[in-house]
Short mmCIF file of C-alpha atoms in Angstrom, two decimals:
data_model
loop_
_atom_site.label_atom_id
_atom_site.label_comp_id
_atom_site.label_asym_id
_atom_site.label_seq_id
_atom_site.Cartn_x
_atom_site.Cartn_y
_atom_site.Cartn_z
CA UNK A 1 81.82 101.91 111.52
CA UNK A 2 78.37 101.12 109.69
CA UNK A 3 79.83 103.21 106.94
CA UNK A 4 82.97 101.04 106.65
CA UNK A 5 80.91 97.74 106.80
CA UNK A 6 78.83 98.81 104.01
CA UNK A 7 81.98 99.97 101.89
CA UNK A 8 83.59 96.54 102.26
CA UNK A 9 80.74 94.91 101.71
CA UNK A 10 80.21 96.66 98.07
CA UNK A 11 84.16 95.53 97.35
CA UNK A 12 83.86 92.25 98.44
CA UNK A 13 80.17 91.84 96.46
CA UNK A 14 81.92 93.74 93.14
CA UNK A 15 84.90 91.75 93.77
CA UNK A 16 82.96 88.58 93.64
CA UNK A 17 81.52 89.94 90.26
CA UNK A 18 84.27 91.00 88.46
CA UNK A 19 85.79 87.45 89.14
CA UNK A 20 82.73 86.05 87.47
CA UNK A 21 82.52 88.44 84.85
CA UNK A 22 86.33 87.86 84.19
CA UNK A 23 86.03 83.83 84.22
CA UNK A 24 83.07 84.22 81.88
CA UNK A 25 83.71 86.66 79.65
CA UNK A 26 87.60 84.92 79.25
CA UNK A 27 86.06 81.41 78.78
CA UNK A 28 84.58 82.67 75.84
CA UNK A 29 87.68 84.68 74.19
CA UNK A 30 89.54 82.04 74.85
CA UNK A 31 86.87 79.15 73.27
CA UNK A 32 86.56 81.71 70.37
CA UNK A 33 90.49 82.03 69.53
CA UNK A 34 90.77 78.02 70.16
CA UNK A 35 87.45 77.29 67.46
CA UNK A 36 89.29 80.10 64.78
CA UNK A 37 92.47 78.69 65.38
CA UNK A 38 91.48 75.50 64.83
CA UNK A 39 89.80 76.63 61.97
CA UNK A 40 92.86 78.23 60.56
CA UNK A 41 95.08 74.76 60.94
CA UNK A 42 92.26 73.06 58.95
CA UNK A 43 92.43 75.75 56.58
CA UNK A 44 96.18 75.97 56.01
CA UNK A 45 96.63 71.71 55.87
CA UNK A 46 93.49 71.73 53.29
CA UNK A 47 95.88 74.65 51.26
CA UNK A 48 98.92 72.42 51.76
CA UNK A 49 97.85 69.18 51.08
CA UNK A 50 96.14 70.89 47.68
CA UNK A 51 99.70 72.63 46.63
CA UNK A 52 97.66 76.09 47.40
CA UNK A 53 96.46 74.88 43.48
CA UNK A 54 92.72 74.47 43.00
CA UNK A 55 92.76 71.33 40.80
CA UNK A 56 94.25 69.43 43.00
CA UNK A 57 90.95 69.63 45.38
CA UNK A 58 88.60 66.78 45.33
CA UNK A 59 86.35 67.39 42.63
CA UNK A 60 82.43 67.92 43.66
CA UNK A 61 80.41 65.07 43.28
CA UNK A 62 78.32 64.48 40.13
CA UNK A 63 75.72 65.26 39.51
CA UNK A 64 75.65 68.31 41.13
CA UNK A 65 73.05 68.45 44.00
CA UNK A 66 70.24 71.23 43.89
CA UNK A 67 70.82 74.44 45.24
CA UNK A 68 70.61 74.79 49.45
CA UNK A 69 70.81 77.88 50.92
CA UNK A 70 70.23 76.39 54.66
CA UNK A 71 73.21 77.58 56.95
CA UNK A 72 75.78 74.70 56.57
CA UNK A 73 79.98 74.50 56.55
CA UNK A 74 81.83 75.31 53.78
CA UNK A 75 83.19 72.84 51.59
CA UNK A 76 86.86 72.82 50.84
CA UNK A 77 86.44 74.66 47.25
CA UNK A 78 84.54 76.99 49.12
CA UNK A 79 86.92 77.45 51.60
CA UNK A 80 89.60 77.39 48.96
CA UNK A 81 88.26 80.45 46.97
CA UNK A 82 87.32 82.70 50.27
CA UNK A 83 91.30 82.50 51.72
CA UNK A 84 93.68 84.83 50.49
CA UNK A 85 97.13 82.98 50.56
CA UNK A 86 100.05 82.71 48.42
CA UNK A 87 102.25 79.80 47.63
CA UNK A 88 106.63 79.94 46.71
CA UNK A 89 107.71 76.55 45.27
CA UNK A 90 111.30 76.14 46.03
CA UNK A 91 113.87 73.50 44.59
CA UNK A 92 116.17 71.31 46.68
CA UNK A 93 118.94 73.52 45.71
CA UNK A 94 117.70 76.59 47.24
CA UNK A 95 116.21 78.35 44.21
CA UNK A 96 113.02 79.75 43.76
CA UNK A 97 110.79 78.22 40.65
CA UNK A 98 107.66 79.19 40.95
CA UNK A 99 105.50 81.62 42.67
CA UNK A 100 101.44 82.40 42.94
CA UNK A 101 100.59 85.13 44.73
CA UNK A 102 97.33 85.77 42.78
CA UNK A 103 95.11 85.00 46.34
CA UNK A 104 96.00 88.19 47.69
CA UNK A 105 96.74 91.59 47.13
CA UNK A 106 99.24 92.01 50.05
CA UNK A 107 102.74 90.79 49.05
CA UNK A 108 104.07 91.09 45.72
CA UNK A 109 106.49 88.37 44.50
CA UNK A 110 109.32 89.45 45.16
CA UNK A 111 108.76 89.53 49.10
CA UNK A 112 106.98 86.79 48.87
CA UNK A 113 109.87 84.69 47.71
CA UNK A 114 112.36 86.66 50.14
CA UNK A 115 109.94 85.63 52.51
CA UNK A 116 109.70 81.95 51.50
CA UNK A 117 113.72 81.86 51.72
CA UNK A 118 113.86 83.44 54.73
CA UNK A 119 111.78 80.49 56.31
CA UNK A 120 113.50 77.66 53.78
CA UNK A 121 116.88 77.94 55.54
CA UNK A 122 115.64 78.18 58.94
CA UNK A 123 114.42 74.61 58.06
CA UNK A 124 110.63 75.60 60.40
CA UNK A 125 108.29 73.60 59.30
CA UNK A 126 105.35 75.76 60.40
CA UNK A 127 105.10 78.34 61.72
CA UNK A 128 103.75 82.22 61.84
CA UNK A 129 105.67 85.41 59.59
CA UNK A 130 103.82 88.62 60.25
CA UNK A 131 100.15 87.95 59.56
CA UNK A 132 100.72 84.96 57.94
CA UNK A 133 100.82 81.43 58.94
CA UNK A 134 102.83 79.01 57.08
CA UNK A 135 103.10 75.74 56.68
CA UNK A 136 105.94 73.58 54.34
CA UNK A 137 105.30 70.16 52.17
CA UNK A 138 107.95 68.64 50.09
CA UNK A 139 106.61 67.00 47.01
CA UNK A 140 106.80 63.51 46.64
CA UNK A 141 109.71 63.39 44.42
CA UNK A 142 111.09 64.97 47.35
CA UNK A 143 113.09 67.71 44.92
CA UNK A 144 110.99 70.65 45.93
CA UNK A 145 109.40 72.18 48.37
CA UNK A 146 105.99 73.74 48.39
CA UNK A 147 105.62 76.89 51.00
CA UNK A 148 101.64 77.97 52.00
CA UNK A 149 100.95 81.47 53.20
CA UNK A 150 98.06 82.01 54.90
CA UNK A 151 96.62 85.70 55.34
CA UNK A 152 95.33 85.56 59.14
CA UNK A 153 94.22 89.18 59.68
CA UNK A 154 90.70 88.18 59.59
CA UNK A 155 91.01 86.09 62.32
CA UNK A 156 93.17 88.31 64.14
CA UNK A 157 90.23 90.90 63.52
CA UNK A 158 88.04 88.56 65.06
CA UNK A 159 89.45 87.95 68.20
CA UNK A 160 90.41 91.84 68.99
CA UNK A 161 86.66 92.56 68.01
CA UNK A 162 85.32 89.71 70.47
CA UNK A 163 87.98 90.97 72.98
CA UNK A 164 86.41 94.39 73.02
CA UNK A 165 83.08 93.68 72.62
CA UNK A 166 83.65 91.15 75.31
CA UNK A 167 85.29 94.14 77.88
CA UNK A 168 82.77 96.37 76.88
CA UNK A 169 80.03 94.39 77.80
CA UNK A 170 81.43 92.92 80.86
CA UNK A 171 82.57 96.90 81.75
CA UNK A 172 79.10 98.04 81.30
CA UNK A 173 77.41 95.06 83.55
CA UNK A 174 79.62 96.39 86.13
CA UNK A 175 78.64 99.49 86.35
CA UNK A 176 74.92 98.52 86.01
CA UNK A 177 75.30 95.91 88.74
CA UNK A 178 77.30 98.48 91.17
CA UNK A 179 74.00 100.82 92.18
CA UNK A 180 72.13 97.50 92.74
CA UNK A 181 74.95 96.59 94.80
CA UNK A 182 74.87 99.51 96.76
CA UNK A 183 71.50 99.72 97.28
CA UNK A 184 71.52 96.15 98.58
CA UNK A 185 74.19 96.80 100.82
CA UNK A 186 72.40 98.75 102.81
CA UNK A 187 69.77 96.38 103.52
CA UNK A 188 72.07 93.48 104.17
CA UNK A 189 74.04 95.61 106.91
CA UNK A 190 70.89 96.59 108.12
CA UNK A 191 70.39 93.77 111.15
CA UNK A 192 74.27 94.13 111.79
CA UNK A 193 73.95 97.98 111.86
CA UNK A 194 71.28 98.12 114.16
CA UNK A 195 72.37 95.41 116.59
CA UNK A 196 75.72 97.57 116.86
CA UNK A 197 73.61 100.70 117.27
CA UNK A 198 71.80 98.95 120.48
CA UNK A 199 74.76 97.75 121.60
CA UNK A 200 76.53 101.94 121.52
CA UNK A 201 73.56 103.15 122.87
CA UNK A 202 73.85 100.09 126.04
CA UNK A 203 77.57 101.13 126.62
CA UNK A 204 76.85 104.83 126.69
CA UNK A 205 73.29 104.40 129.00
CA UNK A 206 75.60 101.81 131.22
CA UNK A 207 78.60 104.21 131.14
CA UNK A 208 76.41 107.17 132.16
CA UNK A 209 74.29 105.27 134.70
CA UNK A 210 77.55 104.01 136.55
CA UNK A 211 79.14 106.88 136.84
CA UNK A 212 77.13 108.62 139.58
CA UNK A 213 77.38 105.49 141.98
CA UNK A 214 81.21 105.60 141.39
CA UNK A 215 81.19 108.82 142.49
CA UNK A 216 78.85 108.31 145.36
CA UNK A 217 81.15 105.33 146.39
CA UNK A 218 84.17 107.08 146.14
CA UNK A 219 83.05 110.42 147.97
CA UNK A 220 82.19 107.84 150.61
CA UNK A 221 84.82 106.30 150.77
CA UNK A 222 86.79 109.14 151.12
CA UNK A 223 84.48 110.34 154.49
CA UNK A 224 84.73 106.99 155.91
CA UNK A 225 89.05 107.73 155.89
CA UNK A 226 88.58 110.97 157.46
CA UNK A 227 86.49 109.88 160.08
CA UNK A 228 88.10 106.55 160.89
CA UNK A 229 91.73 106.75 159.06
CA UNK A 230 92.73 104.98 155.41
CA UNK A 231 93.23 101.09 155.90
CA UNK A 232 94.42 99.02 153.07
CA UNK A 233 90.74 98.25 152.69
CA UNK A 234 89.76 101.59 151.94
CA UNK A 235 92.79 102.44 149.93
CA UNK A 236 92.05 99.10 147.57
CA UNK A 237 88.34 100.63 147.08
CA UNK A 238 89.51 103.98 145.83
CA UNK A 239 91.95 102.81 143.81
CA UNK A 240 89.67 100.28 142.04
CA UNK A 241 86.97 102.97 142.17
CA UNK A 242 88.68 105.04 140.20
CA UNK A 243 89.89 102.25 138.08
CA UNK A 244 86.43 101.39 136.96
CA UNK A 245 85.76 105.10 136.97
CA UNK A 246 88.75 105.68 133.76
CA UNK A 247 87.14 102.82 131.99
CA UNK A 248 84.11 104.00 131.87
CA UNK A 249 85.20 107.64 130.66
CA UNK A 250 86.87 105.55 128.37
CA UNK A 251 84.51 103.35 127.04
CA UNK A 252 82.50 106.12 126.75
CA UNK A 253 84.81 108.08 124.93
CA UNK A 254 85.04 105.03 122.18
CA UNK A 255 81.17 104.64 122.13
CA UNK A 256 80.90 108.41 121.45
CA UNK A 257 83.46 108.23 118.45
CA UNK A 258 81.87 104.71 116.92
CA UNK A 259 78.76 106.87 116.73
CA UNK A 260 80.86 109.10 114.24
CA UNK A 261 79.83 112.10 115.98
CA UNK A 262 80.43 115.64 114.68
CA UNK A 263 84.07 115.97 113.50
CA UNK A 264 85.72 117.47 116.84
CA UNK A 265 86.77 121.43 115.86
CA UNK A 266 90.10 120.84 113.87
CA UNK A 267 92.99 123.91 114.45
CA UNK A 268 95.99 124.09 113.73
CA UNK A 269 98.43 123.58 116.28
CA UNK A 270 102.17 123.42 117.28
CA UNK A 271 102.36 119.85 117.43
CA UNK A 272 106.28 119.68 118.51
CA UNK A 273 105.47 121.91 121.61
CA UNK A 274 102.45 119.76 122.31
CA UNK A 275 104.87 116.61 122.20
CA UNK A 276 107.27 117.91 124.35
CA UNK A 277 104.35 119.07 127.09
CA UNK A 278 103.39 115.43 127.70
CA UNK A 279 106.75 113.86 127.40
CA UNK A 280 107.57 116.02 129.92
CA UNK A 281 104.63 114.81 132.16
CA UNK A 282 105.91 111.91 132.13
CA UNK A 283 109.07 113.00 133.49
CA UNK A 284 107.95 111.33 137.04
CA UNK A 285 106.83 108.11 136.49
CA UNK A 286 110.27 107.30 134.02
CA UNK A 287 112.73 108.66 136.50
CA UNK A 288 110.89 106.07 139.44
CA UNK A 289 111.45 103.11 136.97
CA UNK A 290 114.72 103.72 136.50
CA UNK A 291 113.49 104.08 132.37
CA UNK A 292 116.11 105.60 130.20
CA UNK A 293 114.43 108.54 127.73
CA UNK A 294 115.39 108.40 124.50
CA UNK A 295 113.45 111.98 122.74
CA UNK A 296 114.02 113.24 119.09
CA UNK A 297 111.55 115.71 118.65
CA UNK A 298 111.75 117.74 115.36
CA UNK A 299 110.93 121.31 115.91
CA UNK A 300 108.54 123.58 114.44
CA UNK A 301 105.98 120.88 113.40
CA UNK A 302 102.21 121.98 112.83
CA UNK A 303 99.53 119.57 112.23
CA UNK A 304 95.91 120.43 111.82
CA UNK A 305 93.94 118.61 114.10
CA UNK A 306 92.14 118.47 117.65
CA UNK A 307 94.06 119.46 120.47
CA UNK A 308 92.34 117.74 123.01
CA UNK A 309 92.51 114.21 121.14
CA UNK A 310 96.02 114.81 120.11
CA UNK A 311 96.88 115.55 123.85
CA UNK A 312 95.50 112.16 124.75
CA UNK A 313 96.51 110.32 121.89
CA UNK A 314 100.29 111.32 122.95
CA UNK A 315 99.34 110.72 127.01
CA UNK A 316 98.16 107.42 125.93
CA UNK A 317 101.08 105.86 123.91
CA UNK A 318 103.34 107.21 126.23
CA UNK A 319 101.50 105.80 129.65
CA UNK A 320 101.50 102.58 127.13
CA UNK A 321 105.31 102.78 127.10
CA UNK A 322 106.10 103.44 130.33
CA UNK A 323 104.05 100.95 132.08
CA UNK A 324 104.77 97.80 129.93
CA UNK A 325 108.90 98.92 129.83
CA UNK A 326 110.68 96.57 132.10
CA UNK A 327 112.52 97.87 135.18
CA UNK A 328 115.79 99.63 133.96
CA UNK A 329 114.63 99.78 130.34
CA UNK A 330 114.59 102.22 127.41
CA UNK A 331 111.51 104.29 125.79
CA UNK A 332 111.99 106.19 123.06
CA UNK A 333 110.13 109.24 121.36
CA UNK A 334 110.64 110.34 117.86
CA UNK A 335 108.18 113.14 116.10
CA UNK A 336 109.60 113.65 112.27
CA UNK A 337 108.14 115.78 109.64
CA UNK A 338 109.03 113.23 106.29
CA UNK A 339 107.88 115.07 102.81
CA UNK A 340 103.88 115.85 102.85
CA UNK A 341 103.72 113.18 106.26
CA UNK A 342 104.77 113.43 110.26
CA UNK A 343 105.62 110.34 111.77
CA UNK A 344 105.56 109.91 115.75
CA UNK A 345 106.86 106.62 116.54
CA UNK A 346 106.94 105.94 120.18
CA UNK A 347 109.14 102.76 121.43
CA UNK A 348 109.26 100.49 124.95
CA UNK A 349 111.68 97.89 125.77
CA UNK A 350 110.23 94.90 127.67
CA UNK A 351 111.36 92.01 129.05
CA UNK A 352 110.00 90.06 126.66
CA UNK A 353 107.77 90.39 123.70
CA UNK A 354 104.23 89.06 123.62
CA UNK A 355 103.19 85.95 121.34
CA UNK A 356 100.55 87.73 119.52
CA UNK A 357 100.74 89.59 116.29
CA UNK A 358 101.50 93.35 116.82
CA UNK A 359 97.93 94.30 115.12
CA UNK A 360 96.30 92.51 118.61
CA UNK A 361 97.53 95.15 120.51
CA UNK A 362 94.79 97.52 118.90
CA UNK A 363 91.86 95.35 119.97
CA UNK A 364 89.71 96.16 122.71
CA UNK A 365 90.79 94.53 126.09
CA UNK A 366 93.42 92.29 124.92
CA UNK A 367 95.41 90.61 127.21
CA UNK A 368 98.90 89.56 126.80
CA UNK A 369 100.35 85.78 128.77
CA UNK A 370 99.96 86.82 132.38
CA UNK A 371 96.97 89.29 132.30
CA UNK A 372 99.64 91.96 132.51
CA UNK A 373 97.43 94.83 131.40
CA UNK A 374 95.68 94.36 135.23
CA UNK A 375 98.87 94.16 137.19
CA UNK A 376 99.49 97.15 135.33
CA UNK A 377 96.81 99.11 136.01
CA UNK A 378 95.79 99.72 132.13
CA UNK A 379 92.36 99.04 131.29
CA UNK A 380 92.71 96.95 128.06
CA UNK A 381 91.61 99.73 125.81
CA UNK A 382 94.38 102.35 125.35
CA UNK A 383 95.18 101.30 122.24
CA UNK A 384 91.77 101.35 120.95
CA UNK A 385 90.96 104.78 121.95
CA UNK A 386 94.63 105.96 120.13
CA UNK A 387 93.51 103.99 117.16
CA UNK A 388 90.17 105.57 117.22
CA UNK A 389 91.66 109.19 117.16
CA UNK A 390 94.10 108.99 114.64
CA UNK A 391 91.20 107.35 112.40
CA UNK A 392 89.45 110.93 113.24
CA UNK A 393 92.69 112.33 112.31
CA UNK A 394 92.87 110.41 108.52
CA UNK A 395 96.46 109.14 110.54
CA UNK A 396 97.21 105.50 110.06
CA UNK A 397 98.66 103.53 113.50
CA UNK A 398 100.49 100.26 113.21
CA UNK A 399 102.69 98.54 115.83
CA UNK A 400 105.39 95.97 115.08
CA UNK A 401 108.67 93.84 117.30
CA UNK A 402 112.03 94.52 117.07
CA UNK A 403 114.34 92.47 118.49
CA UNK A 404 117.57 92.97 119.98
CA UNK A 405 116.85 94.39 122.20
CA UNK A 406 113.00 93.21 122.38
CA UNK A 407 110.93 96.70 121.56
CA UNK A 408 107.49 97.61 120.75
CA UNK A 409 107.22 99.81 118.48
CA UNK A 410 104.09 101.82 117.78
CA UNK A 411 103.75 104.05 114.94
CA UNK A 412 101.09 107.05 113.32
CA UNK A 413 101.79 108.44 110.48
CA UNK A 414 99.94 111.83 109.75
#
């Protein structure tokens, strides 16, 4: 149990880390490809507006100011010489009359004019072609067209080196933050971990301490019938005697596993033949409520495990079923070996299904509309003590409703 604690509270804690980590290091990928993108517009419209020709710039202003080498943004002649671009000038009629493609080394003129044609007759005004971003002016005179390339794989650079540098960083915080985490852990469960340890070691002191005046009062009670015959008074004190005397063994018996004791000797062991045993001790008690047996039990089935826990995990699911199945009704075992996993899957009709969610039945003294669990003599826990075996067993145990007819179904899966 403490073990489980700590574990979820290292996931939730990295959880809550990673989330933070992701929302920071995102915000600033995504700032940084917003600010170069918006950089690249500005860019492409200065290249546009200018024809993609240098003289048609705004010229510097005169005199020209003293050198400054203080960090500062480029100018647009600055910019202008540092982009590699290349520029198709295309006629109204679809022909191609001039082309520069002196800013870059990357397309030769003939692909960049295919290129340029390409995008002049799907009429897109800007737009992206490969690594390039585009953007198309017509000319005043309004008899040509003027097409701007601009070479983005710097920028594209830029954000896959951010990106990486970004996971990297974020990836190695994680990892540097998870021993801390750990370590932490430990101390945070600490008040929890010890308050359930006193509260164990109170059920186990209680549960041995009461079982020797249960026994006295039983033994007792047993003299006081032969000497003076059973009465319904004595008859209701042994019964409840021995009542309180199965709860005990049984809170005891969870107490013992929440401690995580030693793992119980594991064998292996014909688990069909062990299945059939306690079905068939329950041969009784479903012929005297009139309870209909449905069994499917696969043959030849061996499962490593504890005998002794696997005997009562089976006695309990099936004293589950038969005391909760209404008069008349149906149980049903099944015990399948499917691929690497064995399923056991016991069913119970009942007159009606309880309100709560299927996953209630599992906690510890849960009572269903009516207090049914007293009338029928179960102590509240059953379930918990199955669920705490076939955790000892790495088995997983769910229930869930069906419904026409109304059936509880419980299932482990080995």
């Amino acid at each position: 149990m403490i073990g489980t604690l700590q574990k979820r509270f290292v996931v939730t804690a990295m959880a809550v880390v990673s989330v933070l980590l992701l929302i920071l290091l995102g915000t600033i990928n995504i700032v940084n490809i917003a600010f170069v993108r918006g950089e690249m517009d500005k860019t492409l419209s200065m290249l546009t507006e200018a024809e993609g020709e240098f003289g048609h710039l705004p010229k510097p202003q005169e005199p020209m100011p003293p050198p400054d080498f203080r960090l500062k943004q480029k100018s647009e002649r600055d910019v202008f010489l540092s982009s590699n671009f290349f520029v198709v000038r295309i006629h109204e009629d679809g022909q191609v009359i001039g082309t520069d493609v002196s800013r870059t080394a990357q397309v030769d003129e003939t692909s960049a004019q295919e290129i340029a044609l390409e995008i002049f007759r799907e009429g897109k005004k800007t737009g992206r072609a490969g690594i390039y971003r585009y953007r198309m002016k017509d000319t005043p005179g309004g008899r040509e067209t003027v097409l701007v390339f601009l070479d983005t794989s710097h920028e594209i650079i830029s954000y896959v080196r951010i990106l990486l540098l970004s996971a990297g960083i974020g990836a190695a915080v994680w990892l540097l933050l998870l021993p801390f985490v750990m370590i932490l852990s430990k101390r945070a469960i600490r008040p929890i971990a010890e308050n359930m340890e006193k509260q164990k070691q109170f059920v186990t002191n209680a549960g041995h301490e009461i079982k020797t005046p249960l026994a006295i009062i039983l033994a007792n009670t047993e003299a006081m019938e032969l000497y003076h015959g059973a009465s319904k008074w004595s008859r209701n004190i042994r019964e409840q005697t021995k009542r309180l005397d199965g709860l005990t063994k049984n809170l005891l018996l969870l107490a013992k596993m929440d401690e995580h004791a030693a793992e119980p000797p594991m064998a292996d062991i014909e688990f069909s033949d062990l299945a059939a045993d306690r079905v068939q001790d329950f041969a009784e008690p479903l012929k005297l409520g009139g309870i209909t047996l449905h069994l499917q039990i696969q043959s030849g089935i061996t499962l490593r495990g504890n005998r002794e826990q696997l005997s009562q995990l089976l006695s309990i699911l099936l004293d589950n079923a038969v005391k909760y199945t209404n008069a008349g009704g149906i149980v049903s075992v099944s015990l399948q070996q499917k691929g690497k996993h064995i399923i056991l899957q016991v069913k119970n009709s009942c007159a009606g299904l309880p309100e709560a969610p299927a996953d209630k039945l599992f906690d510890r003294f849960f009572r269903d509309n009516g207090a049914r669990t007293q009338k029928s003599g179960g102590y509240g826990i059953g379930l918990s003590v199955a669920q705490a075996i076939a955790k000892t067993h790495r088995a997983g145990i769910t229930a869930h409703y069906e419904k026409m007819p109304d059936m509880v179904v419980i299932t482990v899966r080995f």
